[in-house]
CSV table of C-alpha atoms in Angstrom, one decimal:
chain,number,residue,atom,x,y,z
A,13,MET,CA,14.2,42.9,124.8
A,14,ILE,CA,17.7,44.1,123.9
A,15,ALA,CA,17.9,41.3,121.3
A,16,LEU,CA,14.7,42.4,119.7
A,17,PHE,CA,15.9,46.0,119.6
A,18,TYR,CA,19.1,45.0,117.8
A,19,LEU,CA,17.2,42.8,115.4
A,20,LEU,CA,14.8,45.5,114.4
A,21,LEU,CA,17.6,48.1,114.3
A,22,ILE,CA,19.6,46.1,111.8
A,23,GLU,CA,16.5,45.7,109.6
A,24,GLN,CA,15.8,49.5,109.8
A,25,ILE,CA,19.4,50.4,109.0
A,26,LEU,CA,19.5,48.2,106.0
A,27,GLN,CA,16.1,49.5,104.8
A,28,GLY,CA,17.2,53.0,105.5
A,29,LEU,CA,20.4,52.6,103.5
A,30,TYR,CA,18.5,51.1,100.6
A,31,SER,CA,16.0,54.0,100.7
A,32,LEU,CA,18.8,56.5,100.8
A,33,TRP,CA,20.3,54.8,97.7
A,34,GLN,CA,16.8,54.9,96.0
A,35,GLY,CA,16.7,58.7,96.8
A,36,ILE,CA,20.0,59.1,94.9
A,37,VAL,CA,18.6,57.2,92.0
A,38,TRP,CA,15.4,59.3,92.1
A,39,LEU,CA,17.5,62.5,92.1
A,40,ARG,CA,19.4,61.3,89.0
A,41,MET,CA,16.2,60.4,87.3
A,42,ALA,CA,14.6,63.8,87.9
A,43,ARG,CA,17.7,65.6,86.5
A,44,GLN,CA,17.8,63.4,83.5
A,45,HIS,CA,14.1,64.2,82.7
A,46,LEU,CA,14.8,67.9,83.0
A,47,ARG,CA,17.5,67.6,80.3
A,48,GLN,CA,15.0,66.0,77.9
A,49,PRO,CA,13.1,68.3,75.4
A,50,ALA,CA,9.3,68.5,75.5
A,51,GLY,CA,9.0,67.0,72.0
A,52,PHE,CA,6.9,67.8,69.1
A,53,TYR,CA,3.7,65.9,70.0
A,54,THR,CA,1.0,68.6,70.3
A,55,PRO,CA,-2.4,67.0,70.1
A,56,ARG,CA,-5.6,69.0,70.8
A,57,VAL,CA,-6.1,68.8,74.5
A,58,ALA,CA,-9.1,69.3,76.9
A,59,VAL,CA,-7.8,70.3,80.4
A,60,ILE,CA,-10.5,69.3,82.9
A,61,CYS,CA,-10.5,70.7,86.4
A,62,PRO,CA,-13.2,70.1,89.1
A,63,VAL,CA,-13.9,73.1,91.4
A,64,LYS,CA,-15.7,73.3,94.7
A,65,ASP,CA,-15.9,76.3,97.1
A,66,LEU,CA,-13.6,79.3,97.3
A,67,GLU,CA,-10.1,78.4,98.6
A,68,LYS,CA,-6.9,80.3,99.1
A,69,GLY,CA,-5.1,80.9,95.8
A,70,LEU,CA,-8.0,79.6,93.7
A,71,GLU,CA,-8.0,82.6,91.3
A,72,GLU,CA,-4.3,82.3,90.7
A,73,ASN,CA,-4.4,78.5,90.3
A,74,LEU,CA,-7.2,78.7,87.7
A,75,ALA,CA,-5.5,81.5,85.9
A,76,ALA,CA,-2.4,79.2,85.6
A,77,LEU,CA,-4.6,76.5,84.0
A,78,ALA,CA,-5.7,79.0,81.3
A,79,ASN,CA,-2.2,80.3,80.5
A,80,PHE,CA,-0.2,77.2,79.5
A,81,ASP,CA,2.4,77.7,76.8
A,82,TYR,CA,0.7,75.2,74.5
A,83,PRO,CA,-0.9,75.8,71.1
A,84,GLN,CA,-4.1,73.7,71.1
A,85,TYR,CA,-6.1,73.3,74.3
A,86,GLU,CA,-9.3,74.4,76.0
A,87,LEU,CA,-10.1,74.5,79.7
A,88,PHE,CA,-13.2,72.8,81.2
A,89,LEU,CA,-14.1,73.8,84.7
A,90,ALA,CA,-16.6,71.5,86.4
A,91,ILE,CA,-18.6,72.8,89.4
A,92,ALA,CA,-21.8,71.5,91.0
A,93,SER,CA,-24.0,74.6,90.5
A,94,ALA,CA,-24.1,78.4,90.2
A,95,GLU,CA,-24.8,78.6,93.9
A,96,ASP,CA,-21.2,77.5,94.7
A,97,PRO,CA,-19.2,80.5,96.1
A,98,ALA,CA,-16.6,79.9,93.4
A,99,TYR,CA,-18.9,80.2,90.5
A,100,ARG,CA,-18.6,83.9,89.9
A,101,LEU,CA,-14.8,83.6,89.9
A,102,LEU,CA,-15.2,81.0,87.1
A,103,GLU,CA,-17.4,83.3,85.1
A,104,HIS,CA,-14.9,86.1,85.5
A,105,LEU,CA,-12.1,83.8,84.3
A,106,ALA,CA,-14.1,82.7,81.3
A,107,ALA,CA,-15.0,86.2,80.3
A,108,ASN,CA,-11.4,87.5,80.5
A,109,SER,CA,-9.4,84.6,79.3
A,110,LYS,CA,-7.8,84.5,75.8
A,111,ARG,CA,-8.1,80.7,76.0
A,112,PRO,CA,-11.6,79.1,75.6
A,113,VAL,CA,-12.9,78.3,79.1
A,114,HIS,CA,-16.0,76.2,79.5
A,115,ILE,CA,-18.0,76.1,82.7
A,116,ILE,CA,-19.8,72.8,83.3
A,117,ARG,CA,-22.6,72.8,85.9
A,118,ALA,CA,-22.6,69.1,87.0
A,119,GLY,CA,-25.3,69.1,89.7
A,120,PRO,CA,-25.0,67.3,93.1
A,121,PRO,CA,-23.3,63.9,93.2
A,122,LYS,CA,-25.3,60.7,93.8
A,123,ASP,CA,-23.7,57.7,95.3
A,124,CYS,CA,-20.2,58.7,94.2
A,125,GLY,CA,-17.6,61.3,95.1
A,126,GLY,CA,-18.3,64.9,94.3
A,127,LYS,CA,-15.0,65.2,92.3
A,128,VAL,CA,-15.7,62.0,90.4
A,129,HIS,CA,-19.2,63.2,89.5
A,130,ASN,CA,-17.9,66.6,88.3
A,131,LEU,CA,-15.3,64.8,86.1
A,132,ARG,CA,-17.8,62.4,84.7
A,133,VAL,CA,-20.2,65.1,83.5
A,134,ALA,CA,-17.3,67.2,82.2
A,135,VAL,CA,-15.8,64.4,80.1
A,136,GLU,CA,-19.3,63.7,78.6
A,137,GLN,CA,-19.4,67.3,77.4
A,138,VAL,CA,-15.9,67.3,75.9
A,139,GLY,CA,-16.1,67.1,72.1
A,140,SER,CA,-14.6,64.3,70.0
A,141,GLU,CA,-12.2,66.7,68.4
A,142,PHE,CA,-10.0,66.6,71.5
A,143,GLU,CA,-7.4,63.8,71.2
A,144,VAL,CA,-6.1,64.0,74.8
A,145,LEU,CA,-7.7,64.5,78.2
A,146,VAL,CA,-5.7,66.2,80.9
A,147,PHE,CA,-7.0,66.2,84.5
A,148,ALA,CA,-5.9,68.9,87.0
A,149,ASP,CA,-6.8,70.0,90.5
A,150,SER,CA,-7.8,73.5,91.6
A,151,ASP,CA,-5.4,73.6,94.5
A,152,GLY,CA,-2.2,73.4,92.5
A,153,LEU,CA,-0.1,76.0,90.7
A,154,PRO,CA,1.5,74.4,87.6
A,155,PRO,CA,4.0,76.5,85.5
A,156,ARG,CA,3.5,77.5,81.9
A,157,ARG,CA,5.5,74.6,80.5
A,158,TRP,CA,3.4,72.0,82.4
A,159,LEU,CA,0.9,71.0,79.8
A,160,ALA,CA,3.5,70.4,77.0
A,161,ARG,CA,5.5,68.2,79.3
A,162,MET,CA,2.5,66.3,80.5
A,163,VAL,CA,1.4,65.2,77.0
A,164,THR,CA,4.9,64.3,75.7
A,165,PRO,CA,4.9,60.7,76.9
A,166,LEU,CA,1.6,60.0,75.0
A,167,ALA,CA,3.5,60.3,71.7
A,168,ASP,CA,4.3,56.7,72.3
A,169,PRO,CA,1.0,54.9,71.6
A,170,ARG,CA,2.0,52.0,74.0
A,171,VAL,CA,1.7,54.4,77.0
A,172,GLY,CA,-1.5,54.1,79.0
A,173,ALA,CA,-1.3,57.5,80.8
A,174,ALA,CA,1.2,60.1,82.0
A,175,THR,CA,1.0,61.3,85.6
A,176,THR,CA,2.8,63.5,88.1
A,177,PHE,CA,2.2,64.4,91.7
A,178,ARG,CA,1.8,67.4,94.1
A,179,TRP,CA,4.5,69.0,96.2
A,180,LEU,CA,2.9,70.6,99.3
A,181,LEU,CA,4.5,73.8,100.4
A,182,PRO,CA,3.8,75.5,103.7
A,183,ARG,CA,2.0,78.8,102.8
A,184,ARG,CA,3.2,80.7,105.9
A,185,GLY,CA,5.2,78.1,107.8
A,186,GLY,CA,3.8,76.4,110.9
A,187,PHE,CA,4.4,72.9,112.3
A,188,TRP,CA,1.3,71.3,111.0
A,189,SER,CA,1.7,72.6,107.4
A,190,GLY,CA,5.3,71.5,107.5
A,191,LEU,CA,4.4,68.0,108.7
A,192,ALA,CA,1.8,67.7,106.0
A,193,SER,CA,4.5,68.7,103.4
A,194,ALA,CA,6.9,66.1,104.8
A,195,TRP,CA,4.2,63.4,104.9
A,196,ASN,CA,3.3,64.1,101.2
A,197,ALA,CA,6.9,64.2,100.1
A,198,SER,CA,7.4,60.6,101.0
A,199,ILE,CA,4.8,59.6,98.5
A,200,VAL,CA,6.4,61.6,95.6
A,201,THR,CA,9.5,59.4,95.5
A,202,PHE,CA,7.4,56.2,95.4
A,203,LEU,CA,6.8,57.2,91.7
A,204,GLY,CA,9.5,56.6,89.2
A,205,GLU,CA,10.7,54.6,86.2
A,206,HIS,CA,9.1,51.3,87.1
A,207,ASP,CA,5.8,49.4,86.7
A,208,ARG,CA,4.3,50.4,90.1
A,209,ASN,CA,3.2,53.9,89.3
A,210,PHE,CA,-0.3,55.1,90.0
A,211,CYS,CA,-2.3,57.9,88.5
A,212,TRP,CA,-2.7,61.1,90.6
A,213,GLY,CA,-5.9,62.9,89.8
A,214,GLY,CA,-4.3,66.4,90.0
A,215,GLY,CA,-2.1,65.6,87.0
A,216,VAL,CA,-3.0,62.9,84.5
A,217,ALA,CA,-2.8,62.9,80.7
A,218,ILE,CA,-4.5,60.2,78.7
A,219,ARG,CA,-5.5,59.7,75.1
A,220,ARG,CA,-9.3,60.1,74.6
A,221,ASN,CA,-9.5,56.8,72.7
A,222,ARG,CA,-7.6,55.0,75.5
A,223,PHE,CA,-10.0,56.6,78.0
A,224,ASP,CA,-13.0,55.3,76.1
A,225,GLU,CA,-11.4,51.9,75.3
A,226,LEU,CA,-10.9,51.2,79.1
A,227,HIS,CA,-14.4,52.4,79.9
A,228,ILE,CA,-13.1,54.7,82.6
A,229,LEU,CA,-16.4,56.5,82.9
A,230,ASP,CA,-17.9,53.1,84.0
A,231,ALA,CA,-14.9,52.5,86.3
A,232,TRP,CA,-15.9,55.8,88.0
A,233,ASN,CA,-19.4,54.6,88.8
A,234,GLY,CA,-19.9,54.5,92.5
A,235,SER,CA,-16.3,55.6,93.2
A,236,VAL,CA,-14.9,58.4,95.4
A,237,SER,CA,-11.4,58.0,94.0
A,238,ASP,CA,-10.9,59.1,90.3
A,239,ASP,CA,-7.2,58.3,90.4
A,240,TYR,CA,-7.3,54.8,92.0
A,241,SER,CA,-10.1,53.8,89.7
A,242,MET,CA,-8.3,54.9,86.6
A,243,THR,CA,-5.1,53.2,87.8
A,244,ALA,CA,-7.0,49.9,88.3
A,245,ALA,CA,-8.4,50.1,84.7
A,246,LEU,CA,-5.0,50.8,83.2
A,247,THR,CA,-3.4,48.0,85.3
A,248,ARG,CA,-6.0,45.5,84.3
A,249,ALA,CA,-5.4,46.2,80.6
A,250,GLY,CA,-1.7,46.1,81.0
A,251,TYR,CA,-1.0,49.7,80.0
A,252,PRO,CA,2.0,51.4,81.6
A,253,ILE,CA,1.7,54.6,83.6
A,254,VAL,CA,4.6,57.0,83.0
A,255,PHE,CA,5.7,59.3,85.7
A,256,VAL,CA,6.7,62.8,84.6
A,257,PRO,CA,8.7,64.3,87.5
A,258,GLU,CA,9.3,67.6,85.7
A,259,CYS,CA,5.6,68.3,85.9
A,260,LEU,CA,5.5,68.2,89.7
A,261,VAL,CA,2.7,70.6,90.9
A,262,ALA,CA,3.4,73.1,93.7
A,263,SER,CA,0.5,73.2,96.1
A,264,PRO,CA,0.7,75.8,98.9
A,265,VAL,CA,-1.1,74.7,102.1
A,266,GLU,CA,-2.0,76.2,105.4
A,267,LEU,CA,-3.3,73.5,107.8
A,268,SER,CA,-4.3,73.3,111.4
A,269,ALA,CA,-3.8,70.0,113.4
A,270,SER,CA,-7.4,69.0,112.7
A,271,LYS,CA,-7.1,69.7,109.0
A,272,LEU,CA,-3.9,67.8,108.8
A,273,PHE,CA,-5.4,64.6,110.4
A,274,GLU,CA,-8.5,64.9,108.3
A,275,PHE,CA,-6.4,65.1,105.1
A,276,THR,CA,-3.9,62.3,106.0
A,277,ASN,CA,-6.5,60.0,107.5
A,278,ARG,CA,-8.7,60.4,104.3
A,279,GLN,CA,-5.8,59.4,102.1
A,280,LEU,CA,-5.1,56.3,104.0
A,281,ILE,CA,-8.8,55.3,104.3
A,282,ILE,CA,-9.1,55.6,100.6
A,283,THR,CA,-6.0,53.6,100.1
A,284,ARG,CA,-7.3,50.9,102.5
A,285,VAL,CA,-10.4,50.5,100.4
A,286,TYR,CA,-8.9,50.8,96.9
A,287,ALA,CA,-5.4,49.4,97.4
A,288,PRO,CA,-5.5,47.2,100.6
A,289,LYS,CA,-2.2,45.4,99.8
A,290,LEU,CA,-0.4,48.8,99.5
A,291,TRP,CA,-2.0,50.0,102.7
A,292,LEU,CA,-0.9,46.9,104.6
A,293,THR,CA,2.6,46.9,103.3
A,294,ALA,CA,3.1,50.6,104.2
A,295,ALA,CA,1.6,50.0,107.6
A,296,LEU,CA,4.0,47.2,108.4
A,297,GLY,CA,7.0,49.2,107.3
A,298,HIS,CA,6.0,52.1,109.6
A,299,VAL,CA,5.4,49.7,112.5
A,300,PHE,CA,9.0,48.5,112.5
A,301,TYR,CA,10.4,52.1,112.3
A,302,CYS,CA,8.3,53.3,115.2
A,303,ALA,CA,9.0,50.2,117.2
A,304,VAL,CA,12.8,50.7,116.9
A,305,LEU,CA,12.6,54.3,118.0
A,306,LEU,CA,10.2,53.7,120.9
A,307,LEU,CA,12.1,50.6,122.1
A,308,GLY,CA,15.5,52.2,121.8
A,309,LEU,CA,14.4,55.3,123.8
A,310,GLY,CA,12.8,53.0,126.4
A,311,LEU,CA,16.0,51.0,126.8
A,312,PHE,CA,18.1,54.2,126.9
A,313,VAL,CA,15.9,55.7,129.7
A,314,ASN,CA,15.9,52.4,131.6
A,315,ASN,CA,19.7,52.0,131.5
A,316,TRP,CA,20.3,55.6,132.3
A,317,ALA,CA,18.1,55.5,135.3
A,318,ALA,CA,19.8,52.3,136.5
A,319,GLY,CA,23.2,53.8,136.0
A,320,LEU,CA,24.1,51.4,133.2
A,321,PRO,CA,25.9,52.3,129.9
A,322,SER,CA,23.2,54.0,127.8
A,323,LEU,CA,24.8,56.4,125.3
A,324,GLN,CA,25.5,53.7,122.7
A,325,ILE,CA,21.8,52.7,122.7
A,326,LEU,CA,20.7,56.3,122.1
A,327,THR,CA,23.3,56.7,119.3
A,328,LEU,CA,22.1,53.6,117.6
A,329,THR,CA,18.5,54.6,118.0
A,330,LEU,CA,19.1,57.9,116.3
A,331,PHE,CA,20.7,56.2,113.2
A,332,PRO,CA,17.4,55.5,111.4
A,333,VAL,CA,16.4,59.1,112.2
A,334,ILE,CA,19.5,60.4,110.5
A,335,LEU,CA,18.8,58.2,107.5
A,336,ALA,CA,15.2,59.5,107.3
A,337,ALA,CA,16.5,63.1,107.4
A,338,GLY,CA,19.0,62.2,104.7
A,339,ARG,CA,16.3,61.0,102.4
A,340,GLY,CA,14.5,64.3,103.1
A,341,VAL,CA,17.6,66.2,102.0
A,342,LEU,CA,17.8,64.3,98.7
A,343,ARG,CA,14.1,64.9,98.0
A,344,LEU,CA,14.6,68.6,98.6
A,345,ILE,CA,17.6,68.9,96.3
A,346,ALA,CA,15.6,67.2,93.5
A,347,VAL,CA,12.6,69.4,93.9
A,348,ILE,CA,14.6,72.6,93.9
A,349,ASP,CA,15.7,71.5,90.4
A,350,LEU,CA,12.2,70.5,89.4
A,351,LEU,CA,10.5,73.6,90.7
A,352,PRO,CA,13.1,76.4,90.1
A,353,GLU,CA,10.4,79.2,90.4
A,354,TRP,CA,9.8,78.0,94.0
A,355,ARG,CA,13.5,77.8,95.0
A,356,GLU,CA,13.4,80.6,97.6
A,357,LYS,CA,10.4,79.2,99.4
A,358,LEU,CA,11.8,75.6,99.2
A,359,LEU,CA,14.9,76.8,100.9
A,360,THR,CA,13.0,78.8,103.5
A,361,TYR,CA,10.9,75.8,104.5
A,362,GLY,CA,13.6,73.2,104.0
A,363,TRP,CA,13.3,72.2,107.6
A,364,ALA,CA,9.8,70.7,106.8
A,365,TRP,CA,11.2,68.0,104.4
A,366,THR,CA,14.4,67.3,106.4
A,367,LEU,CA,13.9,67.8,110.2
A,368,LEU,CA,10.3,66.6,110.1
A,369,ALA,CA,10.9,63.6,107.9
A,370,PRO,CA,11.7,61.3,110.9
A,371,LEU,CA,8.3,62.0,112.3
A,372,VAL,CA,6.4,61.0,109.2
A,373,PRO,CA,6.3,57.2,109.9
A,374,PHE,CA,4.5,57.9,113.2
A,375,LEU,CA,1.8,60.0,111.4
A,376,TYR,CA,1.5,57.3,108.8
A,377,LEU,CA,1.1,54.6,111.4
A,378,TYR,CA,-1.6,56.6,113.1
A,379,ASN,CA,-3.4,57.1,109.7
A,380,SER,CA,-3.1,53.4,109.0
A,381,LEU,CA,-4.6,52.4,112.3
A,382,VAL,CA,-7.5,54.9,111.8
A,383,ALA,CA,-8.1,53.4,108.3
A,384,ALA,CA,-8.3,49.9,109.8
A,385,PHE,CA,-11.4,50.8,111.8
A,386,THR,CA,-13.4,53.2,109.7
A,387,ARG,CA,-14.4,53.7,106.1
A,388,ARG,CA,-15.9,57.2,106.6
A,389,ILE,CA,-14.2,60.3,105.3
A,390,THR,CA,-15.0,64.0,104.9
A,391,TRP,CA,-14.0,65.6,101.6
A,392,ARG,CA,-14.8,69.2,100.7
A,393,GLY,CA,-17.6,69.4,103.2
A,394,ILE,CA,-19.3,66.1,102.2
A,395,ARG,CA,-19.3,63.1,104.4
A,396,TYR,CA,-18.9,59.7,102.7
A,397,GLU,CA,-18.9,56.0,103.6
A,398,LEU,CA,-16.7,53.9,101.3
A,399,ILE,CA,-18.5,50.6,101.1
A,400,SER,CA,-16.3,49.2,98.3
A,401,PRO,CA,-14.3,50.6,95.3
A,402,GLN,CA,-17.5,50.6,93.3
A,403,GLN,CA,-20.0,51.7,96.0
A,404,THR,CA,-20.0,55.0,97.9
A,405,ARG,CA,-22.7,56.3,100.3
A,406,ILE,CA,-23.2,60.0,100.9
A,407,LEU,CA,-23.9,60.5,104.6
A,408,ALA,CA,-24.2,64.3,104.8
A,409,ARG,CA,-23.6,67.3,102.5
């Protein structure tokens, strides 16, 4: 048992040191992007955002989408029907916005995700005069510079799409919101200057002709995941996806334990269906981390109870924990630079991304195990069964 512990420990230390180095590289990349100008590429843009139900901060979030510092764009808000509680808020925004705001009533989804259905109907109503489509989520709060930065990479016609990611912020503290924020942060640094990027539906920019060329509307047929389906279409065609770290979207959250597990389980179930190799690789990595900690703590308790030397085992067991916290510190430093308007809140809740980072692999392992045994998720009040990437069954509304 002790030999297995040391073998796994060496693997985790080496992996942790490599991840720490990658964190330093990511920090450098983020700062380099911040020094780059937005550029002069300013095509006409349609910003498309699906909306469902009233949620905390919705009015502020949608107002931000209508107030980008960008010359040529219009906002398209897609909602199922006028009966949705958020519909009057959309009408108020459209009536008072200096920017053109279009409300798209998409109707209820049929055999696909509600978000995907709203997006499909909205895209079909966007006129041909818009050169670029930008997709955003209603639960994020992007800054005024966001849109100009998002479209800049598309000046290169070889680029398939530009994407960013969310940065969850505890709205009022709390352990479960903090754990969700730490869980999400580990995904952010997976994106970078390489060919393994994926589209995140809350922040994607793509040329309209590229969108049509890849038949992404068809790729969304039967899908519950707009971003994984778009990523697959771009990957098959060989188009690169460029990550734009300076467009990271702050998303304040306030979650209970049940909402945390619903959210994280849903993400891993979707990954299991749409990207099974990624799901398996991540699950195995988390198994080794958790095994080292549990095995090390077990050996420590056993030796301590037997009166044998045990402190060195506890010290070695905590080494991967320290490395995980170190990666959290590097992420926090980078995000303070990327989201300067949120600096005070980031520092206030810095414990979430540092002290809770060592717990994240245990949550991921639980999510991965749940995803191994079910394909059913709940999203915005709708219950789905994910039969395949191209087939979704709606179980309950």
